[in-house]
PDB file of C-alpha atoms in Angstrom:
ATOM      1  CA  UNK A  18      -2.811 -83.423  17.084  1.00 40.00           C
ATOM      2  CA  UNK A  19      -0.342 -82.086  19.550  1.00 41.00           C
ATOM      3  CA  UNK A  20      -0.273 -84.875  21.670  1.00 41.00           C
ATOM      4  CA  UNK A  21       0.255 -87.545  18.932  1.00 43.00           C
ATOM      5  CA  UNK A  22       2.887 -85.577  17.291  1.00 47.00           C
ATOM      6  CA  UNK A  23       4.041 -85.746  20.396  1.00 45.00           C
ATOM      7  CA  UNK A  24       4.752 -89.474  20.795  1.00 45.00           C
ATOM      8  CA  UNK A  25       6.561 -89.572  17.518  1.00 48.00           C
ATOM      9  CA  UNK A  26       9.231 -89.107  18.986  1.00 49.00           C
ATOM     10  CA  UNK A  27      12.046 -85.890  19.399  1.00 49.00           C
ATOM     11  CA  UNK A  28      13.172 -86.194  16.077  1.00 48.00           C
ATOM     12  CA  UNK A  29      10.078 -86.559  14.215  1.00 48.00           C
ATOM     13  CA  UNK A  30       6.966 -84.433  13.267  1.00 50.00           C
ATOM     14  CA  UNK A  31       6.644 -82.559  16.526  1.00 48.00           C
ATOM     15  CA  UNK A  32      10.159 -80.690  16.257  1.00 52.00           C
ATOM     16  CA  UNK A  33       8.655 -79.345  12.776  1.00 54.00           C
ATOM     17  CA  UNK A  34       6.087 -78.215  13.588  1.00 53.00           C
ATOM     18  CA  UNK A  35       7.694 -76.524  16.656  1.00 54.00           C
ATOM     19  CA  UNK A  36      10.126 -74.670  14.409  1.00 67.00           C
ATOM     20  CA  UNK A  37       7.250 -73.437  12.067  1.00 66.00           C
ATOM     21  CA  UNK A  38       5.111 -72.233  14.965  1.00 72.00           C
ATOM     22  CA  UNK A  39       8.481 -70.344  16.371  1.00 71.00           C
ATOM     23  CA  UNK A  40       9.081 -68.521  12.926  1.00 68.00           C
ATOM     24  CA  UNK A  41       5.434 -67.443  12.480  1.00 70.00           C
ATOM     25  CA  UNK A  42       5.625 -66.256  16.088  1.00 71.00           C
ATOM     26  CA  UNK A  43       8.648 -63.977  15.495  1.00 74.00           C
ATOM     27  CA  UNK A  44       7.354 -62.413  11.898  1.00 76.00           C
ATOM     28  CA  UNK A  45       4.335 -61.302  14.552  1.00 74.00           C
ATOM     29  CA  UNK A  46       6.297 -60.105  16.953  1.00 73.00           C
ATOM     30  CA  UNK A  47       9.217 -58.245  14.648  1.00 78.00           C
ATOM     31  CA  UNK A  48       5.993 -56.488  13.109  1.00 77.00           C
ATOM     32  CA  UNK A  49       4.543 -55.437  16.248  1.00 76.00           C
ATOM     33  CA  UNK A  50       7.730 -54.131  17.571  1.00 74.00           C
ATOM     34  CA  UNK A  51       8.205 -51.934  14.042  1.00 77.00           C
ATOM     35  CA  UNK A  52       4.845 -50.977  14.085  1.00 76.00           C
ATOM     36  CA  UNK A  53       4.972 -49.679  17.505  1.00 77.00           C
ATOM     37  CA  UNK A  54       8.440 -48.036  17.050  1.00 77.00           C
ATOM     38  CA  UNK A  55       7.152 -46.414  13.626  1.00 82.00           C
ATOM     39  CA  UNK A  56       4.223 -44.978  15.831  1.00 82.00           C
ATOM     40  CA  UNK A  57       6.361 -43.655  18.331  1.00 83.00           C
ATOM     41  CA  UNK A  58       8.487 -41.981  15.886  1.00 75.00           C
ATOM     42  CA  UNK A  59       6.169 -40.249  14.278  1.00 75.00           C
ATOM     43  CA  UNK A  60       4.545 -38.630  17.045  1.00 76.00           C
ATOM     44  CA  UNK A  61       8.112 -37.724  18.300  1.00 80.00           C
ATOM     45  CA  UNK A  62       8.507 -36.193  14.830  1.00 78.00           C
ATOM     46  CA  UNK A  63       5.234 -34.655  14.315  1.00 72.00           C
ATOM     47  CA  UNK A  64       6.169 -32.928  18.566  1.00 70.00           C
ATOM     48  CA  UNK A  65       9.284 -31.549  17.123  1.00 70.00           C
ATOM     49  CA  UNK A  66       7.654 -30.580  13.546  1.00 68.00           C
ATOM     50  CA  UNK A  67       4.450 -28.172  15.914  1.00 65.00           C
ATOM     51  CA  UNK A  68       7.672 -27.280  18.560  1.00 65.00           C
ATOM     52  CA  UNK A  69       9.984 -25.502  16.031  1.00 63.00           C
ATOM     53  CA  UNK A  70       7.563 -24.453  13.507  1.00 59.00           C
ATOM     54  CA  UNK A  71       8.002 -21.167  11.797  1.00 52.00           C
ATOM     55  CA  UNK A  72       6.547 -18.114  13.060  1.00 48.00           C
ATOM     56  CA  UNK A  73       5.504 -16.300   9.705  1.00 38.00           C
ATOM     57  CA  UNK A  74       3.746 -20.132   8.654  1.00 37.00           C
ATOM     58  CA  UNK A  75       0.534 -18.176   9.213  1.00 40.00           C
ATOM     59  CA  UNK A  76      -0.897 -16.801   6.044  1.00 40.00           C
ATOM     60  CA  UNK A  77      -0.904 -13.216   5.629  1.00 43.00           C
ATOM     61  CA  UNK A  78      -2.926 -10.705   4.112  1.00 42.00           C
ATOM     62  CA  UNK A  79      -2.887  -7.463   2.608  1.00 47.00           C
ATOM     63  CA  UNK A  80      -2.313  -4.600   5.123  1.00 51.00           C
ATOM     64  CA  UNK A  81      -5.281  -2.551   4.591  1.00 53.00           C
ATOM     65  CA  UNK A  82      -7.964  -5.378   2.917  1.00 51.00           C
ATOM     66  CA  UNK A  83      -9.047  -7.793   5.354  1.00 54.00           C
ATOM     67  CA  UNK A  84     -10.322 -11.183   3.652  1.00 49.00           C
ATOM     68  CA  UNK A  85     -13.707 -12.116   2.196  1.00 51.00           C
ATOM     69  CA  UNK A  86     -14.261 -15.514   1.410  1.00 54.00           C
ATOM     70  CA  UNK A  87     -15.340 -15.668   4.964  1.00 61.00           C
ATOM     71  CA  UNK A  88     -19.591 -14.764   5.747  1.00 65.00           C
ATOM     72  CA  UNK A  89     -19.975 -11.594   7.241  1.00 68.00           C
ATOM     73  CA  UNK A  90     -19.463 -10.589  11.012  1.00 73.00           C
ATOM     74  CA  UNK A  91     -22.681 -10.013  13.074  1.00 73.00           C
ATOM     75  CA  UNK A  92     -21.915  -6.934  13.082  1.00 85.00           C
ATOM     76  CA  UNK A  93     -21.202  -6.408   9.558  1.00 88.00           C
ATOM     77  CA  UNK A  94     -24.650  -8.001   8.737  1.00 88.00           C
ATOM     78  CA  UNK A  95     -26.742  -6.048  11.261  1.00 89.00           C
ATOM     79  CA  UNK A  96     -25.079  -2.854   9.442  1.00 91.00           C
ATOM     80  CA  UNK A  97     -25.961  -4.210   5.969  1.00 92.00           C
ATOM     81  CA  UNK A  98     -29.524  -5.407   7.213  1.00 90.00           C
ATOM     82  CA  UNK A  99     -29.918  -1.763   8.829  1.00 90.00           C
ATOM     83  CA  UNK A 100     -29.250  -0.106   5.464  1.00 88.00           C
ATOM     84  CA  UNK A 101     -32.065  -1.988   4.100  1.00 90.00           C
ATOM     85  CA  UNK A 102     -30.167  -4.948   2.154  1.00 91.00           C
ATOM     86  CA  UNK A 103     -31.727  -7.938   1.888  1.00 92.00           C
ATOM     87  CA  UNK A 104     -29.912 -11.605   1.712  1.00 91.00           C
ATOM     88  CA  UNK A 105     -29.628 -12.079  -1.941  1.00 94.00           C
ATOM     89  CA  UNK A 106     -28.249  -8.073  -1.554  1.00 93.00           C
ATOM     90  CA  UNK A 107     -26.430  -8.560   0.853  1.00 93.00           C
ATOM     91  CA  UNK A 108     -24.084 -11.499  -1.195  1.00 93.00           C
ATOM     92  CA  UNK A 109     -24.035  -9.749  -4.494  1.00 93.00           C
ATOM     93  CA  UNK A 110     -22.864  -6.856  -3.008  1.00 94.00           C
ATOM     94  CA  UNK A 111     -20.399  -8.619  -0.872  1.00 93.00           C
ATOM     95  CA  UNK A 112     -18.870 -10.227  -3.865  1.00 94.00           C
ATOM     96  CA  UNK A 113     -18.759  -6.650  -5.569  1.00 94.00           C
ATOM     97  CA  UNK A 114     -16.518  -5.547  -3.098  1.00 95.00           C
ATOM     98  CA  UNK A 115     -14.037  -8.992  -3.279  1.00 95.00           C
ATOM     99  CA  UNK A 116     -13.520  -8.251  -7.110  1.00 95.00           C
ATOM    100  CA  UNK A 117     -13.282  -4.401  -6.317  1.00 95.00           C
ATOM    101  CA  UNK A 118     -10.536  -4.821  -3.691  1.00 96.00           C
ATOM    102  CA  UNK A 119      -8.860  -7.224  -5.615  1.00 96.00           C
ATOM    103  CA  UNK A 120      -8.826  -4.280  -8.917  1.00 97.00           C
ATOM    104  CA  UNK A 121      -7.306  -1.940  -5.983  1.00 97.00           C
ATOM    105  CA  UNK A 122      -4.759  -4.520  -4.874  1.00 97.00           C
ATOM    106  CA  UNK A 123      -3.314  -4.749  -8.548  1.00 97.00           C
ATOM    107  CA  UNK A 124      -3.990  -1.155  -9.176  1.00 97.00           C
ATOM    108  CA  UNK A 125      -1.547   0.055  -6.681  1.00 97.00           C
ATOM    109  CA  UNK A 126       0.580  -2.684  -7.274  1.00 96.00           C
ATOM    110  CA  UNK A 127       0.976  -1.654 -11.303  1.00 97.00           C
ATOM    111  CA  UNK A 128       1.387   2.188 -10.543  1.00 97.00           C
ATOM    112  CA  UNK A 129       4.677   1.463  -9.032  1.00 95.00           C
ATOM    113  CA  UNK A 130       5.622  -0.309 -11.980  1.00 94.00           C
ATOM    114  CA  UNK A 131       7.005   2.810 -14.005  1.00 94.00           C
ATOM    115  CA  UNK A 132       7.914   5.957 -12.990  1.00 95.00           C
ATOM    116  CA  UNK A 133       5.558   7.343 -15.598  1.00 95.00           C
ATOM    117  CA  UNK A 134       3.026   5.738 -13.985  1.00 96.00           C
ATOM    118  CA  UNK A 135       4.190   6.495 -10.376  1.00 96.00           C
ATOM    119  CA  UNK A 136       4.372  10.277 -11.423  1.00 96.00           C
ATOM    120  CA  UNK A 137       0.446   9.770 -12.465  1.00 97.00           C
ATOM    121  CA  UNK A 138      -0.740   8.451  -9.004  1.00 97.00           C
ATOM    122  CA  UNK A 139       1.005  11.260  -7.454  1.00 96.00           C
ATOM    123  CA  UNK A 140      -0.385  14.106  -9.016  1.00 96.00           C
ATOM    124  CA  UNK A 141      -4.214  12.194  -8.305  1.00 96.00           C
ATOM    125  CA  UNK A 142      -3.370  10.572  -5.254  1.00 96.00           C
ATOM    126  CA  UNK A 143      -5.521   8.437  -6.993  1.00 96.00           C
ATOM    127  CA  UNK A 144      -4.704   4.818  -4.897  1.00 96.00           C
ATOM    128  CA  UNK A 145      -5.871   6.915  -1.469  1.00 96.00           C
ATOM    129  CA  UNK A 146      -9.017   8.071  -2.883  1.00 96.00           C
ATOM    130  CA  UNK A 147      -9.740   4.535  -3.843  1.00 96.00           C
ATOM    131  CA  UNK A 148      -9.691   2.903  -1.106  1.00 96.00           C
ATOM    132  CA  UNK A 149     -11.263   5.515   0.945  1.00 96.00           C
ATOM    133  CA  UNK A 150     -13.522   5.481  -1.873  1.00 96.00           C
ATOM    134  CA  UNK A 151     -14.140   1.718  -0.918  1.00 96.00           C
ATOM    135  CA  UNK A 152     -14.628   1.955   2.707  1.00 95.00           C
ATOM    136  CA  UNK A 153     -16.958   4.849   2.209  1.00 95.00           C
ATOM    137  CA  UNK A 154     -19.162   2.423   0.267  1.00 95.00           C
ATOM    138  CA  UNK A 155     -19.357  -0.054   2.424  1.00 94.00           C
ATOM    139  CA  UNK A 156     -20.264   2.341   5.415  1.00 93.00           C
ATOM    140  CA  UNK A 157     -23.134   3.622   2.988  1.00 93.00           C
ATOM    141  CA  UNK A 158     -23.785   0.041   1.626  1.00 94.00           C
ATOM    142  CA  UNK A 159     -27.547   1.710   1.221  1.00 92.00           C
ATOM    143  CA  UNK A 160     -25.878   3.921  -1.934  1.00 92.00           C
ATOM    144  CA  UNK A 161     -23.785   1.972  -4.196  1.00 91.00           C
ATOM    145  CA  UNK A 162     -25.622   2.748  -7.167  1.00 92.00           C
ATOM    146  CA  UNK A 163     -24.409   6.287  -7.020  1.00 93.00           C
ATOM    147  CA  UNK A 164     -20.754   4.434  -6.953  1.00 94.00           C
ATOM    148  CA  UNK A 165     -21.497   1.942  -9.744  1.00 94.00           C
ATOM    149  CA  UNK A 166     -19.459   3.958 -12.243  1.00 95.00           C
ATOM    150  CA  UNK A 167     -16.804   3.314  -9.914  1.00 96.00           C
ATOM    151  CA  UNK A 168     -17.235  -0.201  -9.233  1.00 96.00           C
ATOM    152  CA  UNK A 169     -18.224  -1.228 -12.527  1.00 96.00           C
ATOM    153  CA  UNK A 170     -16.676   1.192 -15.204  1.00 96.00           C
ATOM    154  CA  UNK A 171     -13.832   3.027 -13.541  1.00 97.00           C
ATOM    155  CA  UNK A 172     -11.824   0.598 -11.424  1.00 97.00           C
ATOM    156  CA  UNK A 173     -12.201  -2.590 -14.153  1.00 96.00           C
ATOM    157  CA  UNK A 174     -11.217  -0.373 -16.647  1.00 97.00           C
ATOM    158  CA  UNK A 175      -7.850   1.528 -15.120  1.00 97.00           C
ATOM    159  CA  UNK A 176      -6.758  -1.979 -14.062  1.00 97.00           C
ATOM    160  CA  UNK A 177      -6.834  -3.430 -17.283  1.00 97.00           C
ATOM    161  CA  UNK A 178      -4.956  -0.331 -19.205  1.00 97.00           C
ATOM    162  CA  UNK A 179      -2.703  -0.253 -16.643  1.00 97.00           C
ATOM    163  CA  UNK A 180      -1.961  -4.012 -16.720  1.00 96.00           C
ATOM    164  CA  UNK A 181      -1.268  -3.479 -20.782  1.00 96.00           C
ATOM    165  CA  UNK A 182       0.705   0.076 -20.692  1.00 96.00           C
ATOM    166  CA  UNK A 183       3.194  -2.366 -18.353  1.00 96.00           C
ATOM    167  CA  UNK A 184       2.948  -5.126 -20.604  1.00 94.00           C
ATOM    168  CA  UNK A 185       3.847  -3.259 -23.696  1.00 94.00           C
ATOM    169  CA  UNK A 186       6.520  -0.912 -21.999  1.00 94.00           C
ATOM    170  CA  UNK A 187       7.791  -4.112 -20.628  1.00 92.00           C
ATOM    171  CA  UNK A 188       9.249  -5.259 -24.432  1.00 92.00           C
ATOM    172  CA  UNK A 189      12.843  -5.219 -25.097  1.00 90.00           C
ATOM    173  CA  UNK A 190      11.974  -3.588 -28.963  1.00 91.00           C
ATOM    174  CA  UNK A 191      10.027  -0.983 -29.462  1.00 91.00           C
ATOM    175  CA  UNK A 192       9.193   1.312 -32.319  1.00 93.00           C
ATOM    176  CA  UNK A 193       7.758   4.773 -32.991  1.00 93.00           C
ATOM    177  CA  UNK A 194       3.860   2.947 -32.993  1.00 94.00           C
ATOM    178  CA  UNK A 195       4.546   1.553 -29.866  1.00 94.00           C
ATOM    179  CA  UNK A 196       5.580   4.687 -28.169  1.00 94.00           C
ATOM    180  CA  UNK A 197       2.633   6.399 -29.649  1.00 95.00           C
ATOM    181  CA  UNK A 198       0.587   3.794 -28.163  1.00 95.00           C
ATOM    182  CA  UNK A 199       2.216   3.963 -24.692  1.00 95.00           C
ATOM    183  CA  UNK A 200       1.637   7.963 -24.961  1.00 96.00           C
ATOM    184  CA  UNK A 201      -2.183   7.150 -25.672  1.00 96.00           C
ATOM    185  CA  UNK A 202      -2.587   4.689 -22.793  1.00 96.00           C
ATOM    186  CA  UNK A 203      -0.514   7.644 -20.139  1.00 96.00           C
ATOM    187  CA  UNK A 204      -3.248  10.120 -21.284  1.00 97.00           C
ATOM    188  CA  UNK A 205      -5.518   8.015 -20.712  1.00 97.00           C
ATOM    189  CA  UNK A 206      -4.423   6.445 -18.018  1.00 97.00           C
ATOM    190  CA  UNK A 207      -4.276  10.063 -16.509  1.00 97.00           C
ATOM    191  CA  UNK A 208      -7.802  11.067 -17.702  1.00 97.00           C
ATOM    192  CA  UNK A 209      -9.655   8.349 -16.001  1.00 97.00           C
ATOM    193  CA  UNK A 210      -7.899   8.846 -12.543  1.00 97.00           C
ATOM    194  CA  UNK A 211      -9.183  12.262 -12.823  1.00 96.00           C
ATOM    195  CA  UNK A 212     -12.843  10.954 -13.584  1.00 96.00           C
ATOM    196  CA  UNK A 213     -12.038   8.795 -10.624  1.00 97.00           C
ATOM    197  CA  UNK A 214     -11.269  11.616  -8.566  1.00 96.00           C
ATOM    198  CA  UNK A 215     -14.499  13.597  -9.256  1.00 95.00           C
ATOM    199  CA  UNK A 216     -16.661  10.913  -9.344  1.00 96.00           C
ATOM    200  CA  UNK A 217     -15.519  10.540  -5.023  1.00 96.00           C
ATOM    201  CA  UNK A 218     -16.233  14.144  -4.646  1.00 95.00           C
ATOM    202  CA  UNK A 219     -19.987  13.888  -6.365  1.00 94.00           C
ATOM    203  CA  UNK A 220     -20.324  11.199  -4.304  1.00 93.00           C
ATOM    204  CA  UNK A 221     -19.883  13.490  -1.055  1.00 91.00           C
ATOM    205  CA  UNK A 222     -21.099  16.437  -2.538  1.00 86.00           C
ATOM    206  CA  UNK A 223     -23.929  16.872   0.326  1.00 77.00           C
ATOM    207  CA  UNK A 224     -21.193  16.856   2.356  1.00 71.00           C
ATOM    208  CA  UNK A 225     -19.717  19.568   0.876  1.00 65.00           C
ATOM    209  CA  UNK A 226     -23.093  21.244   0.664  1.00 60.00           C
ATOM    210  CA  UNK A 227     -23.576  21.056   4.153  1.00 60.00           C
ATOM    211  CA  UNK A 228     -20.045  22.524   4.984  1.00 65.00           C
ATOM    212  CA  UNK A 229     -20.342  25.224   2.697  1.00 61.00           C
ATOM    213  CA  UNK A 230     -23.524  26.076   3.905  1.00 57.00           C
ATOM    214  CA  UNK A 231     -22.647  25.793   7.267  1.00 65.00           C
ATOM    215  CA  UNK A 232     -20.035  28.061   6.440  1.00 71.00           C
ATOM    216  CA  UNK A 233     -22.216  30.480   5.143  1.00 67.00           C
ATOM    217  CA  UNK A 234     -24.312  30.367   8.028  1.00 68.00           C
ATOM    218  CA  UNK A 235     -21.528  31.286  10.511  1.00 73.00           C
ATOM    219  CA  UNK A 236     -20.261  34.384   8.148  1.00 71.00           C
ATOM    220  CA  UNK A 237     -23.412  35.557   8.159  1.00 72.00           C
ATOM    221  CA  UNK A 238     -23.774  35.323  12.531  1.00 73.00           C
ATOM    222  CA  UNK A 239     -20.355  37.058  12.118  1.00 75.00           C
ATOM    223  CA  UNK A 240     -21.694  39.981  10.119  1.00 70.00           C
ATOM    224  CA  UNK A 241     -24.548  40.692  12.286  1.00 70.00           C
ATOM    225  CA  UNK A 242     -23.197  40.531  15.670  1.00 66.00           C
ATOM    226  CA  UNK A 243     -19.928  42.536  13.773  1.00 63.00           C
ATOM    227  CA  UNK A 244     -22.842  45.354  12.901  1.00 64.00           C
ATOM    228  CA  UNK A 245     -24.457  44.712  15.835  1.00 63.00           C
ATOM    229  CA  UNK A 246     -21.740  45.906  17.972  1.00 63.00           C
ATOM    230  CA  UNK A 247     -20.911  48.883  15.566  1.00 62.00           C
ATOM    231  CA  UNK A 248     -24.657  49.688  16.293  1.00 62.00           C
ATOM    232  CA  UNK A 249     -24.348  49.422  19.924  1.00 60.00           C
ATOM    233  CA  UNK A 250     -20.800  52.018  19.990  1.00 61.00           C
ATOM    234  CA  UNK A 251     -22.607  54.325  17.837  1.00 63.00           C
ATOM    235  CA  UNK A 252     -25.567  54.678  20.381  1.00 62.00           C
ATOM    236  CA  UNK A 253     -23.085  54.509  23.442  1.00 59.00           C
ATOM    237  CA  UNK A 254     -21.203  57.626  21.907  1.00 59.00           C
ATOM    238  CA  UNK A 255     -24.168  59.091  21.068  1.00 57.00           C
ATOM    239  CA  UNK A 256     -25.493  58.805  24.330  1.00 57.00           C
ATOM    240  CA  UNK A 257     -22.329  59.720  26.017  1.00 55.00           C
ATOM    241  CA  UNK A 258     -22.303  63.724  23.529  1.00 53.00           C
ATOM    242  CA  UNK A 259     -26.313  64.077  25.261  1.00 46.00           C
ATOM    243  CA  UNK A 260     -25.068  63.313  28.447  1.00 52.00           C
ATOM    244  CA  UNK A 261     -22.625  65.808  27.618  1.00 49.00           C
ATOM    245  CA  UNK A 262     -24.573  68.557  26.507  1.00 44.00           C
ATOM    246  CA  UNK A 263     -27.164  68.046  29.384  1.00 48.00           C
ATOM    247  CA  UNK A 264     -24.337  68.170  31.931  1.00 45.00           C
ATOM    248  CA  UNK A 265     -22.110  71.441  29.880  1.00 47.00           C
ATOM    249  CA  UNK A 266     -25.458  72.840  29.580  1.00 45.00           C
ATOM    250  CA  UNK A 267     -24.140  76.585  27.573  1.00 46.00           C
ATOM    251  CA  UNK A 268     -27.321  78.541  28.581  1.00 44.00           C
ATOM    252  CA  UNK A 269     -25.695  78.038  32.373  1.00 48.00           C
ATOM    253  CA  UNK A 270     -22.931  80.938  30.940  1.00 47.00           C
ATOM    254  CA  UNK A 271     -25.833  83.288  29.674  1.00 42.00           C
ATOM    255  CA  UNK A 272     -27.943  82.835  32.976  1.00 49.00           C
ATOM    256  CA  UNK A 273     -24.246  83.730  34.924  1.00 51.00           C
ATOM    257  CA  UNK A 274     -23.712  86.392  32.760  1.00 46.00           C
ATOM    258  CA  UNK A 275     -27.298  87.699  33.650  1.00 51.00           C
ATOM    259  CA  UNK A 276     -26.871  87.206  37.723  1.00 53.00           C
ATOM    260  CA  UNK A 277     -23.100  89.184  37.059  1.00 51.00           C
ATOM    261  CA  UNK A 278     -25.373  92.423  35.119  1.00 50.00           C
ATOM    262  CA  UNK A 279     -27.830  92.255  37.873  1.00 50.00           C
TER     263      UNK A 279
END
């Protein structure tokens, strides 16, 4: 094909087909070059982008809550295995403690909302006792049925009316019936942090038991070695007047009295 083209002649077939071959060759070669130089750029871009990213890009998480959409640690399962929790135990309880964390999260969060509300969490310290509340259950993963009023009544149930007393106190109008309602929702508000509150001391009440008793225990060595010792000066002064007597021995004046007659 070439070669006849070839010997029509310089101005003939051969010079077009030349000039197409040339232009095809350059539309391959602009594109390589643009592909390459495209490439290059974006890894020079995507250097700088990793060089100067920002420091707080890393996702943060609440202060005192670590996450839990993760599995447990191995140590974390060996503790839940060791309080006799089985797999399917194991998860429900796990996701018990995601929802209740979450309830504690927005809990503290709407208690700073008012200072109604803020005056309430003061007087109960009641955000404190919940989450020490929390990580008491999960070091005693074994008893969370004596905490399921907690989980399950108390902590769904003060998140909610706090979540509506801010709602409602939030509105720009408000009439006699809504201030009679946001009265109703303090008190009770108030009430159930108190339940709250009790319900963390029943749940340590052998603790307490044990202290008092303890206590007890220790007043009681107190007393005794206290009488003991008022035993033990009683006899030593006791001893001391007969060593006294048998040592001023008054007959001895009689019997010198006698010897003086003689």
């Amino acid at each position: 094909m070439l070669i006849a083209n070839s010997q029509a002649g310089p101005s003939g077939p051969v010079s077009t087909i030349y000039s197409v071959t040339d232009f095809l060759a350059s539309i391959v070669f602009t594109t390589l070059y643009l592909s390459v130089a495209i490439i290059i750029c974006s890894v020079i871009i995507g250097l700088l982008a990793y060089l100067f990213r920002p420091k707080y890009s890393k996702k943060k998480w609440h202060p005192f809550f670590k996450p839990s959409n993760k599995k447990p640690s191995r140590n974390m399962l060996e503790h839940y295995q060791a309080a006799g929790l089985n797999k399917h135990e194991i998860e429900a309880f796990r996701s018990q403690m995601a929802d209740s964390r979450k309830q504690i999260i927005n809990i503290e969060a709407n208690f700073q909302a008012t200072a109604k509300m803020r005056a309430i969490e003061i007087r109960h310290n009641i955000v404190k006792v919940s989450k020490n509340y929390f990580k008491d259950i999960v070091e005693e993963p074994n008893r969370r049925l004596d905490a399921s009023n907690f989980l399950i009544n108390y902590l769904p149930q003060l998140e909610d009316l706090l979540e509506k007393y801010n709602e409602i106190n939030s509105h720009v109008a408000k009439n006699k019936q809504t201030y009679l309602i946001l009265e109703k929702s303090a008190l009770t508000i108030d009430q159930l942090s108190q339940e709250i509150v009790e319900d963390y001391l029943n749940f340590h009440s052998d603790t307490y038991q044990e202290l008092e008793d303890g206590l007890k225990l220790a007043d009681r060595m107190l007393h005794n070695e206290s009488n003991n010792q008022t035993n033990l000066f009683s006899q030593e002064s006791k001893d001391s007047k007969l060593n006294d007597f048998n040592m001023d021995d008054p007959f001895d004046e009689f019997k010198e009295l006698d010897n003086e007659g003689e």
